[in-house]
Tab-separated table of C-alpha atoms and ligand atoms in Angstrom:
chain	number	residue	atom	x	y	z
A	1	MET	CA	-23.043	-44.663	-32.954
A	2	SER	CA	-21.226	-47.360	-30.995
A	3	ILE	CA	-21.679	-51.094	-31.378
A	4	ARG	CA	-23.271	-51.223	-27.928
A	5	HIS	CA	-26.026	-48.821	-28.886
A	6	GLN	CA	-26.716	-50.538	-32.217
A	7	VAL	CA	-26.975	-53.848	-30.405
A	8	ALA	CA	-29.266	-52.375	-27.778
A	9	ARG	CA	-31.623	-51.246	-30.490
A	10	VAL	CA	-32.036	-54.542	-32.359
A	11	LEU	CA	-31.728	-57.285	-29.732
A	12	PRO	CA	-34.680	-58.462	-27.652
A	13	PHE	CA	-34.901	-56.935	-24.207
A	14	THR	CA	-33.758	-60.029	-22.248
A	15	LEU	CA	-30.662	-60.447	-24.376
A	16	VAL	CA	-29.668	-56.827	-23.880
A	17	ALA	CA	-30.040	-57.246	-20.135
A	18	SER	CA	-27.690	-60.207	-19.945
A	19	PHE	CA	-25.366	-58.436	-22.358
A	20	MET	CA	-25.003	-55.421	-20.096
A	21	ALA	CA	-25.057	-56.788	-16.565
A	22	SER	CA	-24.986	-59.999	-14.607
A	23	ALA	CA	-28.258	-61.873	-14.856
A	24	ALA	CA	-29.247	-61.665	-11.193
A	25	ALA	CA	-28.632	-57.930	-10.825
A	26	ALA	CA	-30.310	-57.247	-14.139
A	27	GLN	CA	-33.594	-58.892	-13.116
A	28	THR	CA	-34.384	-56.371	-10.389
A	29	SER	CA	-32.694	-53.369	-11.999
A	30	ASP	CA	-34.508	-53.900	-15.283
A	31	ALA	CA	-37.916	-53.793	-13.615
A	32	ALA	CA	-36.980	-50.468	-11.999
A	33	LEU	CA	-35.398	-49.236	-15.228
A	34	GLU	CA	-38.529	-50.054	-17.244
A	35	HIS	CA	-40.581	-48.288	-14.577
A	36	ALA	CA	-38.261	-45.246	-14.797
A	37	ARG	CA	-38.604	-45.123	-18.584
A	38	ARG	CA	-42.389	-45.263	-18.246
A	39	VAL	CA	-42.346	-42.266	-15.895
A	40	LEU	CA	-39.998	-40.311	-18.165
A	41	ARG	CA	-42.181	-40.977	-21.213
A	42	SER	CA	-45.106	-39.376	-19.413
A	43	THR	CA	-43.445	-36.231	-18.058
A	44	PRO	CA	-40.673	-33.989	-19.407
A	45	LEU	CA	-37.194	-34.482	-17.985
A	46	ILE	CA	-35.485	-31.087	-17.742
A	47	ASP	CA	-31.741	-30.823	-17.128
A	48	GLY	CA	-30.449	-27.509	-15.734
A	49	HIS	CA	-26.911	-27.421	-17.079
A	50	ASN	CA	-24.930	-28.860	-20.001
A	51	ASP	CA	-21.739	-27.280	-21.352
A	52	LEU	CA	-21.917	-28.593	-24.925
A	53	PRO	CA	-21.662	-25.104	-26.548
A	54	TRP	CA	-18.312	-24.587	-24.787
A	55	GLU	CA	-17.205	-28.085	-25.830
A	56	ILE	CA	-17.934	-27.131	-29.461
A	57	ARG	CA	-16.083	-23.818	-29.033
A	58	LYS	CA	-12.901	-25.468	-27.823
A	59	SER	CA	-12.943	-28.502	-30.141
A	60	LYS	CA	-9.335	-29.325	-31.063
A	61	THR	CA	-10.113	-30.259	-34.649
A	62	ALA	CA	-12.773	-27.678	-35.636
A	63	PRO	CA	-13.351	-25.018	-32.992
A	64	ARG	CA	-16.761	-23.243	-33.098
A	65	ASP	CA	-17.871	-25.413	-36.042
A	66	VAL	CA	-21.311	-26.851	-35.266
A	67	ASP	CA	-21.316	-28.810	-38.547
A	68	ALA	CA	-18.075	-30.601	-37.734
A	69	TYR	CA	-19.311	-31.411	-34.211
A	70	ASP	CA	-21.974	-33.662	-35.672
A	71	LEU	CA	-24.521	-34.543	-32.998
A	72	ARG	CA	-26.145	-37.175	-35.235
A	73	ARG	CA	-23.038	-39.284	-34.701
A	74	ARG	CA	-21.656	-40.617	-31.443
A	75	VAL	CA	-19.281	-37.849	-30.318
A	76	ASP	CA	-16.298	-38.130	-27.977
A	77	GLY	CA	-18.047	-35.909	-25.423
A	78	GLN	CA	-20.928	-36.812	-23.128
A	79	THR	CA	-23.877	-35.545	-25.204
A	80	ASP	CA	-25.284	-36.258	-28.674
A	81	LEU	CA	-28.761	-36.681	-30.133
A	82	ASP	CA	-29.043	-40.448	-29.703
A	83	ARG	CA	-27.841	-40.337	-26.114
A	84	LEU	CA	-30.248	-37.488	-25.267
A	85	ALA	CA	-33.056	-39.659	-26.683
A	86	GLU	CA	-31.928	-42.758	-24.806
A	87	GLY	CA	-31.732	-40.634	-21.641
A	88	HIS	CA	-35.306	-39.348	-22.197
A	89	VAL	CA	-34.061	-35.745	-22.019
A	90	ALA	CA	-37.029	-33.524	-22.949
A	91	ALA	CA	-35.492	-30.138	-22.192
A	92	GLN	CA	-31.935	-28.970	-21.760
A	93	PHE	CA	-30.600	-25.665	-20.525
A	94	TRP	CA	-27.488	-25.304	-22.689
A	95	SER	CA	-24.908	-23.306	-20.780
A	96	ILE	CA	-23.525	-20.325	-22.677
A	97	TYR	CA	-20.591	-19.957	-20.346
A	98	VAL	CA	-17.943	-17.240	-20.481
A	99	PRO	CA	-14.820	-17.586	-18.290
A	100	GLY	CA	-14.520	-14.826	-15.713
A	101	GLU	CA	-10.769	-14.779	-16.208
A	102	VAL	CA	-10.814	-13.481	-19.823
A	103	LYS	CA	-8.355	-10.638	-20.275
A	104	ASP	CA	-7.978	-10.221	-24.066
A	105	SER	CA	-11.336	-8.473	-24.630
A	106	GLY	CA	-14.516	-7.516	-22.847
A	107	PHE	CA	-16.864	-10.377	-22.019
A	108	ALA	CA	-19.495	-9.339	-24.572
A	109	ARG	CA	-17.602	-10.713	-27.575
A	110	ILE	CA	-17.301	-14.195	-26.112
A	111	GLN	CA	-20.841	-14.086	-24.710
A	112	LEU	CA	-22.243	-13.225	-28.149
A	113	GLU	CA	-20.130	-15.932	-29.777
A	114	GLN	CA	-21.560	-18.482	-27.316
A	115	PHE	CA	-25.120	-17.379	-28.150
A	116	ASP	CA	-24.156	-17.830	-31.797
A	117	ILE	CA	-22.708	-21.326	-31.316
A	118	ALA	CA	-25.668	-22.513	-29.226
A	119	ARG	CA	-28.270	-21.034	-31.574
A	120	ARG	CA	-26.550	-22.452	-34.677
A	121	MET	CA	-26.321	-25.835	-32.949
A	122	ILE	CA	-30.058	-25.793	-32.148
A	123	ALA	CA	-31.010	-24.616	-35.645
A	124	ARG	CA	-28.953	-27.361	-37.298
A	125	TYR	CA	-31.275	-30.155	-36.084
A	126	PRO	CA	-34.815	-28.809	-36.566
A	127	ASP	CA	-36.242	-32.340	-36.395
A	128	ARG	CA	-34.591	-33.033	-33.008
A	129	LEU	CA	-33.999	-29.712	-31.175
A	130	ALA	CA	-36.117	-26.573	-30.815
A	131	LEU	CA	-35.256	-23.226	-29.252
A	132	ALA	CA	-37.453	-22.861	-26.156
A	133	LEU	CA	-38.145	-19.566	-24.390
A	134	THR	CA	-41.043	-20.414	-22.068
A	135	ALA	CA	-42.461	-23.223	-19.949
A	136	ASP	CA	-45.187	-23.637	-22.597
A	137	ASP	CA	-42.473	-24.102	-25.241
A	138	ILE	CA	-40.992	-26.945	-23.180
A	139	GLU	CA	-44.339	-28.751	-23.057
A	140	ARG	CA	-44.981	-28.127	-26.770
A	141	ASP	CA	-41.573	-29.559	-27.737
A	142	PHE	CA	-42.042	-32.548	-25.408
A	143	LYS	CA	-45.282	-33.422	-27.189
A	144	GLN	CA	-43.525	-33.123	-30.553
A	145	GLY	CA	-40.645	-35.330	-29.414
A	146	LYS	CA	-38.007	-32.600	-29.720
A	147	VAL	CA	-35.503	-31.562	-27.076
A	148	ALA	CA	-36.613	-28.129	-25.863
A	149	SER	CA	-33.384	-26.128	-25.941
A	150	LEU	CA	-33.030	-23.275	-23.484
A	151	LEU	CA	-30.074	-20.955	-23.036
A	152	GLY	CA	-28.541	-20.266	-19.628
A	153	MET	CA	-25.820	-17.676	-19.118
A	154	GLU	CA	-23.124	-18.733	-16.663
A	155	GLY	CA	-21.569	-15.765	-14.914
A	156	GLY	CA	-22.964	-12.272	-14.274
A	157	HIS	CA	-19.624	-10.776	-15.301
A	158	ALA	CA	-20.983	-11.160	-18.862
A	159	ILE	CA	-23.267	-8.137	-18.425
A	160	GLU	CA	-20.249	-5.916	-17.619
A	161	ASN	CA	-22.242	-4.009	-14.968
A	162	SER	CA	-24.893	-3.064	-17.529
A	163	LEU	CA	-28.622	-3.648	-17.106
A	164	GLY	CA	-29.045	-2.707	-20.777
A	165	ALA	CA	-26.772	-5.596	-21.745
A	166	LEU	CA	-28.783	-7.886	-19.429
A	167	ARG	CA	-32.002	-6.962	-21.250
A	168	VAL	CA	-30.503	-7.569	-24.696
A	169	TYR	CA	-29.200	-10.972	-23.573
A	170	TYR	CA	-32.756	-11.810	-22.482
A	171	ASP	CA	-33.959	-10.804	-25.954
A	172	LEU	CA	-31.334	-13.104	-27.495
A	173	GLY	CA	-32.908	-15.989	-25.589
A	174	ALA	CA	-31.141	-16.260	-22.211
A	175	ARG	CA	-33.594	-17.634	-19.644
A	176	TYR	CA	-31.314	-17.898	-16.640
A	177	MET	CA	-28.147	-16.213	-15.508
A	178	THR	CA	-25.828	-17.582	-12.841
A	179	LEU	CA	-25.077	-14.414	-10.866
A	180	THR	CA	-21.373	-15.261	-10.704
A	181	HIS	CA	-19.054	-17.936	-12.002
A	182	ASN	CA	-15.853	-18.561	-10.014
A	183	VAL	CA	-14.762	-14.918	-9.852
A	184	THR	CA	-16.150	-12.391	-7.363
A	185	LEU	CA	-17.682	-9.460	-9.266
A	186	ALA	CA	-17.958	-5.773	-8.456
A	187	TRP	CA	-21.508	-6.565	-7.255
A	188	ALA	CA	-21.622	-10.203	-6.062
A	189	ASP	CA	-19.439	-12.641	-4.110
A	190	ALA	CA	-18.630	-15.999	-5.730
A	191	ALA	CA	-18.424	-19.275	-3.793
A	192	LEU	CA	-14.826	-19.927	-4.815
A	193	ASP	CA	-13.406	-16.405	-4.543
A	194	SER	CA	-13.025	-13.649	-1.954
A	195	ALA	CA	-16.063	-12.424	-0.003
A	196	SER	CA	-15.641	-8.748	-0.911
A	197	HIS	CA	-19.190	-7.525	-0.321
A	198	GLY	CA	-20.764	-9.924	2.174
A	199	GLY	CA	-23.170	-11.031	-0.595
A	200	LEU	CA	-24.790	-8.658	-3.105
A	201	THR	CA	-24.160	-4.908	-3.343
A	202	GLU	CA	-27.068	-2.516	-3.988
A	203	PHE	CA	-26.391	-2.837	-7.721
A	204	GLY	CA	-26.354	-6.647	-7.332
A	205	LYS	CA	-29.827	-6.437	-5.794
A	206	GLU	CA	-30.926	-4.251	-8.721
A	207	VAL	CA	-29.668	-6.966	-11.116
A	208	VAL	CA	-31.890	-9.503	-9.332
A	209	ARG	CA	-34.887	-7.138	-9.486
A	210	GLU	CA	-34.327	-6.485	-13.198
A	211	MET	CA	-34.046	-10.242	-13.886
A	212	ASN	CA	-37.373	-10.726	-12.090
A	213	ARG	CA	-38.916	-7.954	-14.180
A	214	LEU	CA	-37.625	-9.561	-17.378
A	215	GLY	CA	-38.574	-13.124	-16.431
A	216	MET	CA	-35.001	-14.425	-16.476
A	217	LEU	CA	-34.447	-17.036	-13.761
A	218	VAL	CA	-31.925	-16.025	-11.084
A	219	ASP	CA	-29.426	-18.902	-10.886
A	220	LEU	CA	-27.555	-19.190	-7.576
A	221	SER	CA	-25.112	-21.961	-8.483
A	222	HIS	CA	-21.514	-20.722	-8.084
A	223	VAL	CA	-22.374	-17.868	-5.665
A	224	SER	CA	-21.414	-17.596	-1.986
A	225	PRO	CA	-23.978	-18.434	0.722
A	226	ALA	CA	-24.261	-14.702	1.567
A	227	THR	CA	-25.091	-13.952	-2.084
A	228	MET	CA	-27.674	-16.780	-2.057
A	229	SER	CA	-29.214	-15.278	1.065
A	230	ASP	CA	-29.287	-11.700	-0.273
A	231	ALA	CA	-30.789	-12.866	-3.577
A	232	LEU	CA	-33.530	-14.769	-1.700
A	233	ASP	CA	-34.281	-11.613	0.328
A	234	VAL	CA	-34.739	-9.533	-2.823
A	235	ALA	CA	-36.244	-12.076	-5.242
A	236	GLN	CA	-39.918	-11.782	-6.107
A	237	ALA	CA	-39.815	-14.923	-8.275
A	238	PRO	CA	-38.473	-18.440	-7.658
A	239	VAL	CA	-34.690	-18.845	-7.951
A	240	ILE	CA	-32.898	-21.899	-9.280
A	241	PHE	CA	-29.588	-23.596	-8.693
A	242	SER	CA	-28.874	-24.949	-12.178
A	243	HIS	CA	-26.091	-27.320	-11.056
A	244	SER	CA	-25.377	-27.621	-7.317
A	245	SER	CA	-25.681	-30.367	-4.702
A	246	ALA	CA	-26.080	-30.491	-0.908
A	247	ARG	CA	-23.364	-29.083	1.330
A	248	ALA	CA	-24.482	-31.102	4.373
A	249	ILE	CA	-23.414	-34.264	2.521
A	250	THR	CA	-20.348	-33.001	0.656
A	251	ASP	CA	-18.906	-29.906	2.296
A	252	VAL	CA	-17.660	-27.941	-0.727
A	253	PRO	CA	-18.405	-24.227	-1.296
A	254	ARG	CA	-20.192	-24.962	-4.603
A	255	ASN	CA	-22.959	-26.871	-2.795
A	256	VAL	CA	-26.055	-25.466	-1.079
A	257	PRO	CA	-26.127	-25.224	2.750
A	258	ASP	CA	-29.182	-26.512	4.640
A	259	SER	CA	-29.967	-22.965	5.844
A	260	ILE	CA	-30.580	-21.982	2.206
A	261	LEU	CA	-32.380	-25.230	1.297
A	262	ALA	CA	-34.795	-24.515	4.134
A	263	ARG	CA	-35.777	-21.192	2.518
A	264	LEU	CA	-36.791	-22.637	-0.860
A	265	GLY	CA	-40.295	-23.597	0.244
A	266	LYS	CA	-41.211	-19.959	0.687
A	267	ASN	CA	-39.411	-18.829	-2.460
A	268	GLY	CA	-40.679	-21.664	-4.672
A	269	GLY	CA	-37.228	-22.305	-6.169
A	270	VAL	CA	-35.512	-25.498	-7.309
A	271	VAL	CA	-32.079	-26.994	-6.567
A	272	MET	CA	-31.066	-28.967	-9.652
A	273	VAL	CA	-28.698	-31.557	-8.208
A	274	THR	CA	-25.437	-31.871	-10.124
A	275	PHE	CA	-23.334	-34.956	-10.931
A	276	VAL	CA	-19.858	-33.374	-10.515
A	277	PRO	CA	-17.864	-36.144	-8.726
A	278	GLY	CA	-16.061	-33.773	-6.315
A	279	PHE	CA	-19.403	-32.195	-5.298
A	280	VAL	CA	-21.313	-35.440	-4.664
A	281	SER	CA	-18.710	-37.770	-3.135
A	282	LYS	CA	-17.055	-37.138	0.207
A	283	ALA	CA	-14.275	-39.582	-0.692
A	284	VAL	CA	-13.501	-37.750	-3.950
A	285	ASP	CA	-13.612	-34.382	-2.165
A	286	GLU	CA	-11.225	-35.611	0.562
A	287	HIS	CA	-8.867	-37.011	-2.048
A	288	ASP	CA	-8.914	-33.707	-3.959
A	289	ARG	CA	-8.139	-31.759	-0.770
A	290	LEU	CA	-5.154	-34.013	-0.039
A	291	ALA	CA	-3.969	-33.664	-3.644
A	292	ARG	CA	-4.127	-29.872	-3.404
A	293	ALA	CA	-2.244	-29.915	-0.096
A	294	ARG	CA	0.471	-32.141	-1.590
A	295	PHE	CA	0.653	-29.888	-4.658
A	296	ASP	CA	1.110	-26.780	-2.471
A	297	GLU	CA	3.726	-28.575	-0.411
A	298	ILE	CA	5.711	-29.553	-3.512
A	299	ARG	CA	5.419	-26.082	-5.011
A	300	ALA	CA	6.724	-24.521	-1.785
A	301	THR	CA	9.792	-26.744	-1.622
A	302	VAL	CA	10.714	-27.764	-5.205
A	303	THR	CA	11.691	-25.156	-7.810
A	304	ASP	CA	12.411	-27.501	-10.750
A	305	THR	CA	9.092	-27.996	-12.646
A	306	ALA	CA	10.003	-31.410	-14.061
A	307	GLU	CA	10.886	-32.657	-10.590
A	308	ALA	CA	7.689	-31.128	-9.151
A	309	ARG	CA	5.631	-32.901	-11.825
A	310	ARG	CA	7.415	-36.186	-11.127
A	311	LEU	CA	6.717	-35.917	-7.387
A	312	MET	CA	3.048	-35.100	-7.982
A	313	GLY	CA	2.787	-38.055	-10.397
A	314	GLU	CA	4.314	-40.279	-7.745
A	315	TRP	CA	1.731	-39.079	-5.197
A	316	ARG	CA	-1.137	-39.674	-7.606
A	317	ALA	CA	0.105	-43.181	-8.423
A	318	ALA	CA	0.171	-43.992	-4.702
A	319	HIS	CA	-3.252	-42.342	-4.099
A	320	PRO	CA	-5.670	-43.332	-6.871
A	321	ARG	CA	-8.719	-41.051	-7.034
A	322	PRO	CA	-11.842	-42.760	-5.683
A	323	GLN	CA	-14.919	-42.765	-7.910
A	324	ALA	CA	-18.274	-41.161	-7.221
A	325	THR	CA	-21.301	-43.325	-8.007
A	326	ILE	CA	-24.913	-42.938	-9.034
A	327	ARG	CA	-25.828	-43.697	-5.389
A	328	ASP	CA	-23.928	-40.599	-4.215
A	329	VAL	CA	-26.033	-38.467	-6.563
A	330	ALA	CA	-29.217	-40.139	-5.289
A	331	ASP	CA	-28.109	-39.363	-1.699
A	332	HIS	CA	-27.941	-35.651	-2.570
A	333	ILE	CA	-31.361	-35.764	-4.240
A	334	ASP	CA	-32.788	-37.458	-1.144
A	335	HIS	CA	-31.203	-34.835	1.103
A	336	VAL	CA	-32.532	-31.872	-0.889
A	337	ARG	CA	-35.974	-33.485	-0.835
A	338	GLN	CA	-35.725	-33.947	2.934
A	339	VAL	CA	-34.615	-30.397	3.766
A	340	ALA	CA	-36.092	-28.235	0.975
A	341	GLY	CA	-39.072	-30.457	0.178
A	342	VAL	CA	-40.000	-32.627	-2.798
A	343	ASP	CA	-41.313	-29.560	-4.657
A	344	HIS	CA	-37.842	-28.008	-4.733
A	345	VAL	CA	-35.523	-30.632	-6.218
A	346	GLY	CA	-34.462	-31.130	-9.820
A	347	ILE	CA	-31.524	-32.313	-11.939
A	348	GLY	CA	-28.596	-30.342	-13.418
A	349	SER	CA	-25.975	-32.800	-14.637
A	350	ASP	CA	-23.136	-30.486	-15.822
A	351	PHE	CA	-22.412	-32.998	-18.605
A	352	ASP	CA	-19.689	-31.783	-20.964
A	353	GLY	CA	-18.533	-29.450	-18.200
A	354	ILE	CA	-16.878	-32.321	-16.313
A	355	ASP	CA	-14.002	-34.628	-17.257
A	356	GLU	CA	-15.020	-37.374	-14.875
A	357	THR	CA	-18.499	-38.680	-14.148
A	358	PRO	CA	-20.025	-40.840	-11.418
A	359	VAL	CA	-20.072	-44.577	-12.128
A	360	GLY	CA	-23.503	-45.279	-13.611
A	361	LEU	CA	-24.010	-41.691	-14.850
A	362	GLU	CA	-21.438	-41.544	-17.611
A	363	ASP	CA	-23.341	-39.487	-20.172
A	364	SER	CA	-26.683	-38.035	-21.280
A	365	SER	CA	-28.158	-41.502	-21.880
A	366	LYS	CA	-28.049	-42.513	-18.205
A	367	TYR	CA	-30.836	-40.531	-16.499
A	368	PRO	CA	-33.236	-43.518	-16.416
A	369	ALA	CA	-30.702	-45.383	-14.252
A	370	LEU	CA	-30.838	-42.530	-11.707
A	371	PHE	CA	-34.631	-42.661	-11.651
A	372	ALA	CA	-34.443	-46.458	-11.259
A	373	GLU	CA	-32.182	-45.973	-8.237
A	374	LEU	CA	-34.767	-43.622	-6.676
A	375	ILE	CA	-37.589	-46.081	-7.473
A	376	ARG	CA	-35.656	-48.727	-5.532
A	377	ARG	CA	-35.485	-46.214	-2.659
A	378	GLY	CA	-39.261	-45.932	-2.616
A	379	TRP	CA	-39.925	-42.736	-4.582
A	380	SER	CA	-43.500	-42.464	-5.856
A	381	ASP	CA	-44.265	-41.724	-9.513
A	382	ASP	CA	-45.646	-38.338	-8.539
A	383	ASP	CA	-42.440	-37.357	-6.740
A	384	LEU	CA	-40.310	-38.639	-9.635
A	385	LYS	CA	-42.270	-36.415	-12.025
A	386	LYS	CA	-41.680	-33.396	-9.805
A	387	LEU	CA	-37.956	-34.134	-9.758
A	388	ALA	CA	-37.842	-34.744	-13.514
A	389	GLY	CA	-39.378	-31.470	-14.608
A	390	ARG	CA	-42.623	-30.453	-12.972
A	391	ASN	CA	-40.837	-28.448	-10.285
A	392	LEU	CA	-38.813	-26.501	-12.838
A	393	LEU	CA	-41.901	-25.902	-14.998
A	394	ARG	CA	-43.753	-24.557	-11.960
A	395	ALA	CA	-40.848	-22.255	-11.003
A	396	MET	CA	-40.496	-21.025	-14.585
A	397	ARG	CA	-44.218	-20.320	-14.903
A	398	ALA	CA	-44.118	-18.395	-11.602
A	399	ALA	CA	-41.152	-16.347	-12.881
A	400	GLU	CA	-43.041	-15.631	-16.113
A	401	ALA	CA	-46.127	-14.528	-14.166
A	402	THR	CA	-44.024	-12.297	-11.899
A	403	ALA	CA	-42.466	-10.666	-14.964
A	404	ARG	CA	-45.876	-9.959	-16.487
A	405	ARG	CA	-47.026	-8.404	-13.217
A	406	LEU	CA	-43.890	-6.299	-12.706
A	407	GLN	CA	-43.860	-5.058	-16.288
A	408	GLN	CA	-47.236	-3.409	-15.694
A	409	THR	CA	-45.886	-1.228	-12.933
A	410	THR	CA	-42.104	-1.077	-13.270
A	411	ARG	CA	-40.068	0.433	-16.070
A	412	PRO	CA	-36.712	-0.999	-17.205
A	413	SER	CA	-34.106	0.048	-14.650
A	414	THR	CA	-31.622	2.684	-15.799
A	415	ARG	CA	-29.650	2.662	-12.549
A	416	THR	CA	-25.875	2.269	-12.804
A	417	ILE	CA	-23.386	0.609	-10.520
A	418	ASP	CA	-21.781	3.999	-9.821
A	419	GLN	CA	-25.111	5.470	-8.744
A	420	LEU	CA	-25.975	2.547	-6.480
A	421	ASP	CA	-22.634	1.445	-5.078
A	422	GLY	CA	-20.612	4.663	-5.246
A	423	PRO	CA	-16.839	4.657	-5.707
A	424	ARG	CA	-15.633	1.081	-5.694
A	425	ALA	CA	-12.632	-0.410	-3.968
A	426	VAL	CA	-12.883	-3.500	-6.182
A	427	PRO	CA	-12.303	-2.871	-9.899
A	428	ALA	CA	-15.158	-3.822	-12.223
A	429	THR	CA	-14.636	-7.307	-13.622
B	501	ZN	ZN1	-20.596	-24.266	-13.568
């Protein structure tokens, strides 16, 4: 625990305020901040995406060791138990991500290892974290003051074209699956890769149907707009975007276009707005585009790597990266509310999946500041509660109800990708 947090705990409120900000600014912000904390004490705050299990896996000092990555202490990363508590986080979808670029084995080994890391991490703090599998679990854990811990798979490549594997991953606790990560699959186009299928193939649609039958949320972050559209056509339950923002404000492929936002009312889904600086700030996005262009230019003309690195360093020194702010994130939340509706917006930080954070949203302790910003913009308590978690709880309950209904009439699918898609031009990934 840092000095700052120890101080914050023992000093009177007014002293802390002057300690952390200038007196004038603190007066108004503290009223909104207190208000935000009141709202978040009364309703669960659910975050759609946090990459802590991957952070533990790749720890430089003790990889995969959940004991060494001690969440009771202040860690170097963006998430630990005290900061989750200070941030009023009631439920967290922990991402059990597997890179789509793995070549040294099938994806199952790494997927299972990520289940293992996440489940050991949750089990290590029984007084603070609890494995959650349903919307009811989230509300139970909130009442008991524990962080409801859900598992979200990131990347449909993990199922290796197998609906049997999908079902077993559900049994292991996965409650959402992002249909793709950054790599286009044999059955779904990714946002950041080639559009090989124009969305979902027939097998891709069968994956969505089987997820609906199981009660696993279909997560459309990372997929192409055509995949989003196809999934919405097929889905019988609400979809989510566990960590995406609005494309109309920051035009990057990872964000959600207005045409898709406009369809969420009918579907009942939720866009959980992410904090990734390049996805929420136009200035950061423009800077990153220029940096990539300069990098390509150097690579095309300079063969010596040391010289190329020196030139890129020179460019970066002359073009410092602008910073995203908490206001940029609030702008995206406002936009999703405006286009999709207040019943379809949530929060999915991507903490521990990002190296840089917006100013004012540095780690898992900062959510109340975001709610304070929205209070200053005129958000009502009822709308803040929807954003915090009620929308996700509603979508999850609807997905659970759909699964119960479908399981009465529909057997587990035994269809294969070969049966549904025929001979494939694209190799299975
Ligand atoms: Zn991601």
